[in-house]
Amino acid sequence: MVLPLRFGLVQPNLDYLEDFVMDVSHPESPNYGKHWSATKIAQTFRPAKESIETVHLWLVESGIDRASVRLSQGGGWLKANVTVEQAERLLQTEYHVYQSDEEGGGQHIACYEKYHLPEHVARHVDIVTPTLHFDTKPRTSVPQKIDMDKRDRPVNARSLGQPELGVSIPKTAATIETIYKGIEKCDEQIVPDCLRALYNFAYTPVATEKNSIAIIEYNSQAYLPNDLDLFFANFSPSQVGQRPVLDSIDGGYLQTKEQDESVNGESDLDLQYAMSLNDALSPPAFVIVASFNNLLDALDGSYCTFEGGDDPEYDAMYPDPSGNGYEGPEDCGTVTPAYVMSTSYYFDEAQFTPAYEQRQCAEYAKLGLMGTTVLYVSGDNGVSGGNFQCLDSERQSSNNGTIFNPSFPSTCPYVTSVGATQINPGASVYEPESACEQVIYSGGGFSNVFAMPSYQKTAVEHYLSNYPPPYSSAIYNTSGTSRAYPDISANGANYLVAIDGNFTLTYGTSCSSPVLAAFFSAINDARLGVGKGPIGFINPTIYSSAFVEAFNDITNGSNPGCNTSGFSAEPGWDPVTGVGTPNFPKLLDLWLALP
């Protein structure tokens, strides 16, 4: 059996990453809005020649055929095809076949608990795959040693970071026969006019040809054109017949063979609201891709591990060796990032190793440096993780766990994490919202991997000092120095969505993210119209003192889970709704005033 070892080389200047991002993103910086080019990104973070040569020489001197060692086109990875025996000797470890905990998870080849690199090599490498880095945590209690005479590729190998195998939302309720088009029943049905009234959203585009927004979906997810038209006919008649622009990555396509709520619900929701709220803007890009990793590959060539894919064991591999899939080369740095990208999928932070998450998180920082706003949902289960699981004493997701289970990528400090609110039963759009407690609970909490970024330090310390959560360090990360989320919220309850020919009520942070994407895209349009750049990474701005009055503070509700009441929504930032919900006119004026 050939094992494709990949060595992720240490990228220089990552110690300065937060400084770089803050320099172009903080409203008080003289360089605000002076975003970097892709070329500058590549030059700044390309691994040093010394790193490439050191790892390459070590592999060759260790007996690996020089011809089998290749450098990725972006210069970030070295690849060597080796036997299992060679890999075990190189890394001083043992490889096993593991069974995934998740239903249908299949088997994975990885090493047991740890691996080792010589000291002179280790300082040039920050990740090796396949080793400990799974798409999900494996069962570790019964490792099965690889039979050296039976080394077939593990069955059902799955994409690392493939959202459909993690947690996908939204949640839906019964089909609705009577629909309300105005704002009188927004506590029962959210429609576009409800959101316009809630957040004072009204905007006429002026620079559509310069602007861009992308709705990110994953393989097998697809909208139905008839669903869009059914929704538009009722809420945005001028858009009947309008379609998003398909932006295919690695052969992604709009499949129509499978049609049901689980396949069409997310895409229908995202597009119906992102498009109808900005009916005069150019249609969004509808991006179809296999996994988080494959998306980042397409956006940044230096992230690609090698020409054929990230890792054949865990990621989509192109050309597809099965003969039934995409036969072209992988998209590697071939896609220009949109100014706003919305993703309604997430994983538990505990499903990945810290090294994997940190390397991926650095990619989101690079997108921010280039002027892209990256939105990820915070989750729908309060302080619990996917399937309402919490962490056990080994920090793995479990039905019997009691420790809060944060979500990823929300815990990455370079994405904007989006929580959910609701209109209280019987209330109007002119009354304060609460944290969402209908069907779903807004995800929120504190990372077990990432440190607190400087931009949120004051806000989070205010919460912890004035409203200290009544839990010990045995329940959540009480250090006061970890990344806290969400950052911002929008309504996430009772959305009326046309799915498979019927109107259905839909719930989730999955509702909130495309709405905020539409708002931020409108602000970008206004800035582009006066010769300014996009707003880019928004977190340093929305946490700044100048923007405090541009949000509706949410002070009611909580996000229960893990047999607790979770955290509470309080004045100021909180780990339920972030800084609150947007007041669009105030945000627009403030961002237009920035350079």
Coordinates of C-alpha atoms in Angstrom, one line a residue:
M1 CA 0.0 0.0 0.0
V2 CA 1.3 3.5 -0.9
L3 CA 0.7 6.0 1.8
P4 CA 0.7 9.7 0.6
L5 CA 2.5 11.6 3.3
R6 CA 2.2 15.3 3.2
F7 CA 4.3 17.7 5.3
G8 CA 2.7 21.1 5.9
L9 CA 5.7 23.5 6.0
V10 CA 5.8 26.2 8.6
Q11 CA 4.7 29.5 7.1
P12 CA 6.7 32.6 8.0
N13 CA 5.1 35.7 9.6
L14 CA 2.1 33.9 11.1
D15 CA 3.2 35.4 14.5
Y16 CA 2.3 38.8 12.9
L17 CA -0.9 37.6 11.4
E18 CA -3.2 39.4 13.9
D19 CA -1.1 42.6 13.5
F20 CA -1.4 42.4 9.7
V21 CA -5.2 41.9 9.9
M22 CA -5.8 44.6 12.4
D23 CA -3.7 47.0 10.3
V24 CA -6.2 46.9 7.4
S25 CA -9.4 46.1 9.5
H26 CA -9.4 48.3 12.6
P27 CA -11.3 51.5 12.0
E28 CA -8.7 53.6 13.8
S29 CA -5.8 52.2 11.7
P30 CA -4.3 54.6 9.2
N31 CA -4.2 51.7 6.8
Y32 CA -7.9 50.7 7.2
G33 CA -9.2 49.3 3.9
K34 CA -5.8 49.0 2.3
H35 CA -6.3 45.3 1.6
W36 CA -3.6 43.0 0.3
S37 CA -3.3 41.4 -3.1
A38 CA -3.1 37.6 -3.6
T39 CA 0.5 38.1 -4.7
K40 CA 1.5 39.9 -1.5
I41 CA -0.3 37.2 0.6
A42 CA 1.7 34.4 -1.2
Q43 CA 5.0 36.2 -0.9
T44 CA 4.5 37.0 2.8
F45 CA 3.5 33.5 3.9
R46 CA 5.5 31.2 1.5
P47 CA 7.6 28.8 3.5
A48 CA 11.3 29.6 3.6
K49 CA 13.7 27.9 1.2
E50 CA 15.5 26.5 4.2
S51 CA 12.3 24.7 5.4
I52 CA 11.8 23.1 1.9
E53 CA 15.4 22.0 1.7
T54 CA 15.6 20.7 5.2
V55 CA 12.6 18.5 5.0
H56 CA 13.4 17.3 1.5
L57 CA 17.0 16.4 2.5
W58 CA 15.7 14.5 5.6
L59 CA 13.3 12.4 3.5
V60 CA 16.0 11.5 0.9
E61 CA 18.6 10.7 3.5
S62 CA 16.0 8.5 5.3
G63 CA 15.7 6.4 2.2
I64 CA 12.8 7.9 0.4
D65 CA 13.2 8.0 -3.4
R66 CA 14.1 11.5 -4.4
A67 CA 11.8 11.2 -7.5
S68 CA 8.7 10.6 -5.2
V69 CA 9.2 13.8 -3.2
R70 CA 7.3 16.7 -4.7
L71 CA 6.7 20.3 -3.7
S72 CA 3.1 21.7 -4.0
Q73 CA 2.6 24.4 -6.6
G74 CA 2.1 26.9 -3.9
G75 CA 5.2 25.9 -2.0
G76 CA 3.4 25.1 1.2
W77 CA 3.6 21.3 1.2
L78 CA 6.0 18.5 0.5
K79 CA 4.6 15.2 -0.6
A80 CA 6.2 11.8 -0.5
N81 CA 4.5 8.5 -1.5
V82 CA 5.8 5.9 0.9
T83 CA 5.0 2.5 2.2
V84 CA 3.4 2.1 5.6
E85 CA 6.7 0.6 6.9
Q86 CA 8.6 3.7 5.7
A87 CA 6.0 6.1 7.2
E88 CA 6.2 4.3 10.6
R89 CA 10.0 4.5 10.5
L90 CA 10.1 8.1 9.5
L91 CA 7.6 9.2 12.1
Q92 CA 8.5 6.7 14.8
T93 CA 4.9 5.6 15.2
E94 CA 2.4 2.9 14.3
Y95 CA -0.4 3.2 11.8
H96 CA -3.8 1.6 12.5
V97 CA -7.2 1.4 10.9
Y98 CA -9.8 3.3 12.9
Q99 CA -13.6 3.2 12.8
S100 CA -15.3 6.6 12.9
D101 CA -17.8 7.2 15.7
E102 CA -20.3 8.8 13.3
E103 CA -22.9 6.7 11.5
G104 CA -21.6 5.7 8.1
G105 CA -18.2 7.1 9.0
G106 CA -16.2 4.2 7.6
Q107 CA -12.6 3.5 8.4
H108 CA -9.5 5.7 8.4
I109 CA -5.8 5.0 8.4
A110 CA -3.9 7.1 11.0
C111 CA -1.2 6.7 13.6
Y112 CA -1.9 6.0 17.2
E113 CA -1.9 9.0 19.6
K114 CA 1.4 10.6 18.5
Y115 CA 4.2 10.8 16.0
H116 CA 7.7 12.1 16.1
L117 CA 9.9 14.3 13.9
P118 CA 13.6 14.9 14.4
E119 CA 14.1 18.3 16.2
H120 CA 15.9 19.8 13.2
V121 CA 12.9 18.9 11.0
A122 CA 10.1 19.6 13.4
R123 CA 10.8 23.3 13.5
H124 CA 10.0 23.5 9.8
V125 CA 6.8 21.4 9.9
D126 CA 3.5 22.3 11.5
I127 CA 1.3 19.4 10.3
V128 CA 1.8 15.9 8.8
T129 CA -1.0 14.0 7.1
P130 CA -2.3 11.4 7.4
T131 CA -1.4 11.1 11.1
L132 CA -3.7 12.3 13.8
H133 CA -5.7 14.7 11.6
F134 CA -9.2 13.2 11.0
D135 CA -12.4 14.7 9.7
T136 CA -13.8 13.3 13.0
K137 CA -12.3 11.9 16.1
P138 CA -11.8 8.1 15.8
R139 CA -12.6 5.5 18.3
T140 CA -9.3 5.1 20.2
S141 CA -10.2 2.3 22.5
V142 CA -9.7 -0.5 19.9
P143 CA -7.1 0.4 17.4
Q144 CA -6.6 -2.3 14.8
K145 CA -3.0 -2.8 13.6
I146 CA -2.7 -2.7 9.8
D147 CA -2.3 -6.1 8.3
M148 CA 0.8 -5.6 6.2
D149 CA -0.5 -8.1 3.6
K150 CA -4.0 -6.5 3.4
R151 CA -3.5 -2.8 2.9
D152 CA -6.5 -1.8 0.8
R153 CA -7.6 1.8 1.0
P154 CA -10.1 2.2 3.9
V155 CA -13.7 2.0 2.7
N156 CA -15.9 5.0 2.8
A157 CA -13.1 7.5 3.2
R158 CA -14.7 10.9 3.6
S159 CA -13.8 14.5 2.9
L160 CA -12.0 16.3 5.8
G161 CA -14.3 19.2 6.6
Q162 CA -17.1 18.0 4.4
P163 CA -20.1 19.8 5.9
E164 CA -22.8 17.2 5.0
L165 CA -21.0 14.8 7.3
G166 CA -20.9 17.2 10.1
V167 CA -23.8 19.5 11.0
S168 CA -26.0 21.0 8.4
I169 CA -29.0 23.2 9.2
P170 CA -31.7 24.7 9.0
K171 CA -34.5 23.1 11.1
T172 CA -38.0 23.1 9.6
A173 CA -41.5 22.8 11.0
A174 CA -44.8 22.0 9.3
T175 CA -45.9 23.1 5.8
I176 CA -47.7 26.5 5.9
E177 CA -51.0 26.9 4.1
T178 CA -51.6 30.6 4.9
I179 CA -48.8 33.1 4.4
Y180 CA -48.5 36.7 5.6
K181 CA -46.8 39.2 3.3
G182 CA -46.7 42.2 5.6
I183 CA -45.2 42.9 9.0
E184 CA -48.2 42.3 11.2
K185 CA -47.5 38.6 11.9
C186 CA -43.7 38.6 12.0
D187 CA -43.7 36.8 15.4
E188 CA -45.3 33.9 13.5
Q189 CA -43.7 34.2 10.0
I190 CA -40.6 36.0 9.1
V191 CA -40.7 37.3 5.5
P192 CA -38.3 39.9 3.8
D193 CA -40.4 42.9 4.9
C194 CA -40.1 41.7 8.6
L195 CA -36.3 41.9 8.3
R196 CA -36.4 45.3 6.6
A197 CA -38.5 46.6 9.5
L198 CA -36.5 44.9 12.2
Y199 CA -33.2 46.3 11.1
N200 CA -34.3 49.4 9.2
F201 CA -33.0 48.0 6.0
A202 CA -33.6 50.0 2.8
Y203 CA -31.0 50.4 0.1
T204 CA -30.8 51.2 -3.6
P205 CA -27.7 49.8 -5.2
V206 CA -25.3 52.0 -7.1
A207 CA -22.3 49.8 -8.0
T208 CA -23.6 46.4 -8.7
E209 CA -21.0 45.6 -11.4
K210 CA -18.2 46.1 -8.9
N211 CA -19.7 44.1 -6.0
S212 CA -19.7 40.4 -5.2
I213 CA -21.4 38.0 -2.8
A214 CA -21.2 34.3 -2.6
I215 CA -23.4 31.7 -0.9
I216 CA -21.4 28.6 -0.2
E217 CA -23.0 25.2 -0.5
Y218 CA -21.6 21.7 -0.5
N219 CA -21.9 18.7 -2.7
S220 CA -25.5 17.3 -3.2
Q221 CA -27.0 20.6 -1.9
A222 CA -29.0 22.4 -4.6
Y223 CA -31.8 24.9 -5.0
L224 CA -34.9 24.3 -7.1
P225 CA -35.6 27.1 -9.6
N226 CA -39.4 26.6 -9.1
D227 CA -38.9 27.2 -5.4
L228 CA -37.1 30.5 -6.1
D229 CA -39.9 31.6 -8.4
L230 CA -42.6 30.6 -5.9
F231 CA -40.9 32.7 -3.2
F232 CA -40.2 35.6 -5.5
A233 CA -43.7 35.7 -6.9
N234 CA -45.0 36.4 -3.4
F235 CA -42.2 38.6 -2.0
S236 CA -40.1 40.0 -4.8
P237 CA -42.0 39.8 -8.2
S238 CA -39.3 41.5 -10.2
Q239 CA -36.9 38.6 -9.5
V240 CA -39.1 35.8 -10.9
G241 CA -36.9 34.0 -13.4
Q242 CA -33.7 35.4 -11.8
R243 CA -31.1 32.8 -10.9
P244 CA -27.8 32.9 -9.0
V245 CA -24.6 32.6 -10.9
L246 CA -23.2 29.0 -10.5
D247 CA -19.5 29.1 -9.5
S248 CA -18.4 25.6 -9.8
I249 CA -15.3 24.4 -7.8
D250 CA -13.8 21.0 -8.8
G251 CA -16.7 20.2 -11.1
G252 CA -19.5 21.1 -8.6
Y253 CA -22.8 21.3 -10.4
L254 CA -26.5 22.1 -9.7
Q255 CA -27.9 18.6 -9.3
T256 CA -31.6 18.1 -9.6
K257 CA -31.9 14.3 -9.3
E258 CA -32.3 14.3 -5.5
Q259 CA -35.1 16.6 -4.4
D260 CA -36.2 16.7 -0.8
E261 CA -35.9 19.1 2.2
S262 CA -32.5 17.8 3.3
V263 CA -31.1 18.5 -0.2
N264 CA -32.9 21.7 -1.2
G265 CA -33.8 23.3 2.1
E266 CA -30.5 25.1 2.9
S267 CA -29.9 26.4 -0.6
D268 CA -33.5 27.5 -1.1
L269 CA -33.4 29.4 2.2
D270 CA -30.0 31.1 1.6
L271 CA -30.8 32.2 -1.9
Q272 CA -34.4 33.4 -1.3
Y273 CA -33.4 35.7 1.4
A274 CA -30.0 36.9 0.2
M275 CA -31.5 37.7 -3.2
S276 CA -34.9 39.2 -2.2
L277 CA -33.4 41.6 0.4
N278 CA -31.1 43.0 -2.3
D279 CA -33.4 42.6 -5.3
A280 CA -31.5 45.2 -7.4
L281 CA -28.0 43.9 -6.7
S282 CA -26.4 41.5 -9.2
P283 CA -27.3 37.9 -8.4
P284 CA -25.0 36.2 -5.9
A285 CA -22.5 33.5 -6.8
F286 CA -23.8 30.0 -5.9
V287 CA -20.7 28.1 -5.0
I288 CA -20.8 24.3 -5.0
V289 CA -17.7 22.6 -3.5
A290 CA -16.8 19.3 -1.7
S291 CA -15.4 20.5 1.6
F292 CA -14.1 23.4 3.6
N293 CA -10.6 22.4 2.5
N294 CA -11.4 22.2 -1.2
L295 CA -13.0 25.7 -0.9
L296 CA -9.8 27.1 0.6
D297 CA -7.7 25.3 -2.0
A298 CA -9.6 27.1 -4.8
L299 CA -9.2 30.5 -3.1
D300 CA -5.5 30.1 -2.2
G301 CA -3.1 28.0 -4.2
S302 CA -0.6 27.8 -1.4
Y303 CA -3.1 25.9 0.7
C304 CA -3.3 23.0 -1.8
T305 CA -1.3 20.1 -0.5
F306 CA -0.5 18.9 -4.0
E307 CA -1.9 19.0 -7.5
G308 CA -4.4 16.2 -7.1
G309 CA -6.1 17.2 -3.8
D310 CA -5.6 17.6 -0.1
D311 CA -5.4 14.1 1.1
P312 CA -6.8 11.1 -0.8
E313 CA -7.8 9.5 2.5
Y314 CA -9.9 12.3 3.7
D315 CA -10.5 15.0 1.0
A316 CA -11.9 15.0 -2.4
M317 CA -9.3 13.9 -4.9
Y318 CA -9.1 15.2 -8.4
P319 CA -9.1 13.8 -11.0
D320 CA -11.5 11.4 -9.3
P321 CA -9.9 8.0 -9.3
S322 CA -13.3 6.3 -9.2
G323 CA -14.0 7.2 -12.8
N324 CA -17.5 8.4 -11.8
G325 CA -16.7 11.9 -10.7
Y326 CA -14.9 15.1 -11.7
E327 CA -12.0 14.2 -14.0
G328 CA -10.4 17.6 -14.4
P329 CA -7.6 19.0 -12.2
E330 CA -8.3 20.4 -8.8
D331 CA -9.1 24.1 -8.6
C332 CA -6.0 25.4 -6.8
G333 CA -5.9 29.2 -6.4
T334 CA -8.2 29.6 -9.4
V335 CA -11.2 31.3 -7.8
T336 CA -11.3 35.0 -6.8
P337 CA -12.9 35.4 -3.4
A338 CA -16.2 37.3 -3.3
Y339 CA -16.4 40.4 -1.0
V340 CA -18.9 38.6 1.2
M341 CA -19.0 34.8 1.7
S342 CA -21.8 33.1 3.8
T343 CA -21.6 29.5 5.0
S344 CA -24.4 27.9 7.0
Y345 CA -22.5 24.8 8.0
Y346 CA -20.3 24.0 11.0
F347 CA -18.5 21.3 13.0
D348 CA -17.7 20.7 16.6
E349 CA -14.3 22.2 17.4
A350 CA -13.4 18.9 19.1
Q351 CA -13.8 17.0 15.8
F352 CA -10.4 18.3 14.6
T353 CA -6.9 18.5 15.9
P354 CA -5.7 22.0 16.9
A355 CA -3.0 21.9 14.2
Y356 CA -5.6 21.3 11.5
E357 CA -7.8 24.1 12.8
Q358 CA -5.0 26.6 13.2
R359 CA -3.8 26.0 9.7
Q360 CA -7.3 26.4 8.3
C361 CA -7.9 29.5 10.5
A362 CA -4.9 31.2 9.0
E363 CA -6.5 30.9 5.6
Y364 CA -9.6 32.8 6.8
A365 CA -7.2 35.5 8.1
K366 CA -5.7 35.7 4.6
L367 CA -9.2 36.2 3.1
G368 CA -9.7 39.0 5.6
L369 CA -6.4 40.6 4.5
M370 CA -7.7 40.5 0.9
G371 CA -10.9 42.3 1.8
T372 CA -13.4 39.4 2.2
T373 CA -16.0 39.2 4.9
V374 CA -16.3 35.5 5.9
L375 CA -19.6 34.6 7.8
Y376 CA -20.1 31.3 9.5
V377 CA -23.1 30.2 11.6
S378 CA -22.4 29.7 15.4
G379 CA -24.6 26.6 15.7
D380 CA -28.1 25.7 16.7
N381 CA -27.7 23.8 19.9
G382 CA -26.7 26.4 22.4
V383 CA -23.6 25.4 24.3
S384 CA -23.9 21.8 23.0
G385 CA -22.4 20.6 19.8
G386 CA -23.8 18.8 16.9
N387 CA -26.6 16.4 17.7
F388 CA -26.7 18.1 21.1
Q389 CA -23.6 16.3 22.2
C390 CA -21.3 17.6 24.8
L391 CA -17.6 16.8 25.6
D392 CA -16.6 14.0 27.9
S393 CA -13.6 13.9 30.2
E394 CA -11.4 13.0 27.2
R395 CA -12.7 16.2 25.4
Q396 CA -14.5 14.2 22.7
S397 CA -18.1 14.7 21.7
S398 CA -20.4 12.3 23.5
N399 CA -24.1 11.7 24.3
N400 CA -23.0 11.5 28.0
G401 CA -20.7 14.5 28.0
T402 CA -21.2 17.4 30.4
I403 CA -18.6 19.9 29.1
F404 CA -19.6 22.7 26.7
N405 CA -18.9 21.9 23.1
P406 CA -17.9 24.9 21.0
S407 CA -18.3 25.0 17.2
F408 CA -15.7 25.5 14.4
P409 CA -14.9 27.5 12.3
S410 CA -16.8 30.0 14.6
T411 CA -14.0 29.8 17.1
C412 CA -11.4 30.9 14.6
P413 CA -10.8 34.6 15.4
Y414 CA -10.7 35.5 11.7
V415 CA -14.3 34.6 10.8
T416 CA -17.4 36.4 11.8
S417 CA -19.6 34.1 13.8
V418 CA -23.3 34.6 13.4
G419 CA -25.9 33.8 16.2
A420 CA -29.7 33.9 16.1
T421 CA -32.5 36.0 17.7
Q422 CA -36.3 35.8 17.6
I423 CA -39.3 38.1 17.8
N424 CA -41.0 37.1 21.0
P425 CA -44.5 35.5 20.7
G426 CA -47.1 38.2 20.4
A427 CA -44.5 40.9 19.9
S428 CA -44.1 43.2 16.9
V429 CA -41.0 44.2 14.9
Y430 CA -40.8 47.4 16.9
E431 CA -40.2 45.6 20.2
P432 CA -36.8 44.2 21.4
E433 CA -35.9 40.7 20.2
S434 CA -34.6 37.9 22.4
A435 CA -32.0 35.2 21.9
C436 CA -33.5 32.5 19.8
E437 CA -35.3 29.9 21.9
Q438 CA -37.8 28.5 19.4
V439 CA -36.8 25.1 17.9
I440 CA -33.1 26.1 18.1
Y441 CA -30.8 27.8 20.5
S442 CA -28.1 30.3 19.4
G443 CA -24.7 28.6 19.5
G444 CA -22.1 30.4 21.6
G445 CA -19.3 30.0 24.1
F446 CA -15.5 29.9 24.4
S447 CA -12.9 28.1 22.4
N448 CA -10.7 25.3 23.7
V449 CA -8.2 25.9 20.9
F450 CA -7.9 29.6 20.0
A451 CA -6.7 32.5 22.1
M452 CA -8.9 35.6 22.5
P453 CA -8.1 38.2 19.7
S454 CA -7.3 41.7 20.9
Y455 CA -10.4 43.2 19.1
Q456 CA -12.9 41.5 21.5
K457 CA -10.9 41.6 24.8
T458 CA -12.7 44.7 26.3
A459 CA -16.1 43.4 25.3
V460 CA -15.6 39.9 26.7
E461 CA -14.0 41.0 29.9
H462 CA -17.0 43.3 30.5
Y463 CA -19.3 40.3 30.2
L464 CA -17.2 38.0 32.4
S465 CA -16.7 40.7 35.1
N466 CA -20.3 41.9 35.2
Y467 CA -22.2 38.7 34.4
P468 CA -19.9 35.8 35.5
P469 CA -21.3 32.5 34.3
P470 CA -22.1 30.2 37.2
Y471 CA -19.9 27.3 36.0
S472 CA -16.5 25.9 36.9
S473 CA -13.6 25.1 34.7
A474 CA -14.9 21.5 34.6
I475 CA -17.8 22.8 32.4
Y476 CA -16.2 25.3 30.0
N477 CA -13.0 27.2 29.4
T478 CA -13.0 29.8 32.2
S479 CA -9.5 31.1 31.5
G480 CA -10.8 34.4 30.2
T481 CA -8.2 34.3 27.5
S482 CA -9.9 32.2 24.8
R483 CA -11.8 33.2 21.7
A484 CA -15.4 33.9 22.4
Y485 CA -18.3 33.7 20.0
P486 CA -20.7 34.6 18.4
D487 CA -19.8 38.1 17.1
I488 CA -23.1 39.3 15.8
S489 CA -26.7 38.0 15.3
A490 CA -29.8 38.3 13.3
N491 CA -33.3 36.8 13.5
G492 CA -33.3 33.0 13.1
A493 CA -36.9 31.9 13.8
N494 CA -40.0 31.3 11.8
Y495 CA -38.6 32.0 8.3
L496 CA -41.1 31.4 5.6
V497 CA -39.2 29.4 2.9
A498 CA -40.4 27.8 -0.3
I499 CA -39.0 24.2 -0.3
D500 CA -40.0 21.6 -2.8
G501 CA -43.1 23.5 -3.9
N502 CA -44.4 24.3 -0.4
F503 CA -44.0 27.1 2.1
T504 CA -42.3 25.8 5.3
L505 CA -41.3 27.5 8.6
T506 CA -37.5 27.3 9.0
Y507 CA -35.3 28.0 12.0
G508 CA -31.6 28.4 12.7
T509 CA -28.5 30.5 12.6
S510 CA -28.6 29.2 9.0
C511 CA -31.3 31.9 8.5
S512 CA -29.3 34.6 10.1
S513 CA -26.1 34.3 8.1
P514 CA -27.4 35.0 4.5
V515 CA -29.5 37.9 5.8
L516 CA -26.4 39.6 7.3
A517 CA -24.5 38.7 4.1
A518 CA -27.1 40.7 2.1
F519 CA -26.8 43.7 4.5
F520 CA -23.0 43.7 4.3
S521 CA -23.1 43.3 0.6
A522 CA -25.3 46.4 0.4
I523 CA -22.7 48.4 2.5
N524 CA -20.0 47.2 0.2
D525 CA -22.0 48.4 -2.8
A526 CA -22.3 51.9 -1.2
R527 CA -18.6 52.1 -0.5
L528 CA -17.6 50.9 -3.9
G529 CA -20.0 53.5 -5.4
V530 CA -17.9 56.3 -3.8
G531 CA -14.6 54.8 -4.8
K532 CA -13.8 53.0 -1.5
G533 CA -13.0 49.4 -1.0
P534 CA -15.1 46.6 0.7
I535 CA -15.5 46.4 4.4
G536 CA -13.5 43.1 4.6
F537 CA -12.9 41.5 8.0
I538 CA -15.5 43.3 10.1
N539 CA -14.8 42.0 13.6
P540 CA -12.4 44.8 14.7
T541 CA -14.9 47.3 13.5
I542 CA -18.1 45.9 15.0
Y543 CA -16.3 45.5 18.4
S544 CA -15.0 49.1 18.3
S545 CA -16.4 51.8 20.5
A546 CA -17.4 53.9 17.5
F547 CA -19.9 51.1 16.4
V548 CA -21.5 50.4 19.7
E549 CA -24.7 52.4 18.9
A550 CA -25.0 50.7 15.5
F551 CA -26.4 47.5 17.1
N552 CA -29.6 46.5 18.8
D553 CA -28.4 45.1 22.1
I554 CA -30.1 41.8 23.0
T555 CA -30.6 41.4 26.7
N556 CA -33.1 38.6 27.1
G557 CA -32.7 34.8 26.6
S558 CA -30.0 32.2 26.9
N559 CA -28.5 29.2 25.0
P560 CA -29.0 26.1 27.1
G561 CA -27.3 22.8 26.6
C562 CA -25.2 20.1 28.4
N563 CA -27.9 20.0 31.2
T564 CA -27.4 23.6 32.0
S565 CA -29.1 26.9 31.1
G566 CA -26.0 27.9 29.1
F567 CA -25.0 31.5 29.0
S568 CA -27.3 34.5 29.3
A569 CA -27.9 37.4 27.0
E570 CA -26.9 40.6 28.8
P571 CA -26.1 44.3 28.1
G572 CA -23.2 44.6 25.7
W573 CA -21.5 41.6 24.1
D574 CA -22.6 38.2 25.3
P575 CA -21.8 34.6 24.2
V576 CA -25.4 34.1 22.9
T577 CA -26.0 37.0 20.5
G578 CA -22.6 38.7 20.3
V579 CA -22.7 42.5 20.0
G580 CA -26.4 42.3 18.9
T581 CA -28.4 42.7 15.7
P582 CA -27.7 45.4 13.1
N583 CA -29.2 48.8 12.7
F584 CA -28.5 49.2 9.0
P585 CA -28.7 53.0 8.5
K586 CA -26.2 53.5 11.4
L587 CA -23.9 50.9 10.1
L588 CA -24.1 52.3 6.6
D589 CA -23.2 55.8 7.7
L590 CA -20.3 54.6 9.9
W591 CA -18.8 52.5 7.2
L592 CA -19.2 55.2 4.6
A593 CA -17.3 57.5 6.9
L594 CA -14.3 55.2 7.0
P595 CA -11.6 55.5 4.4

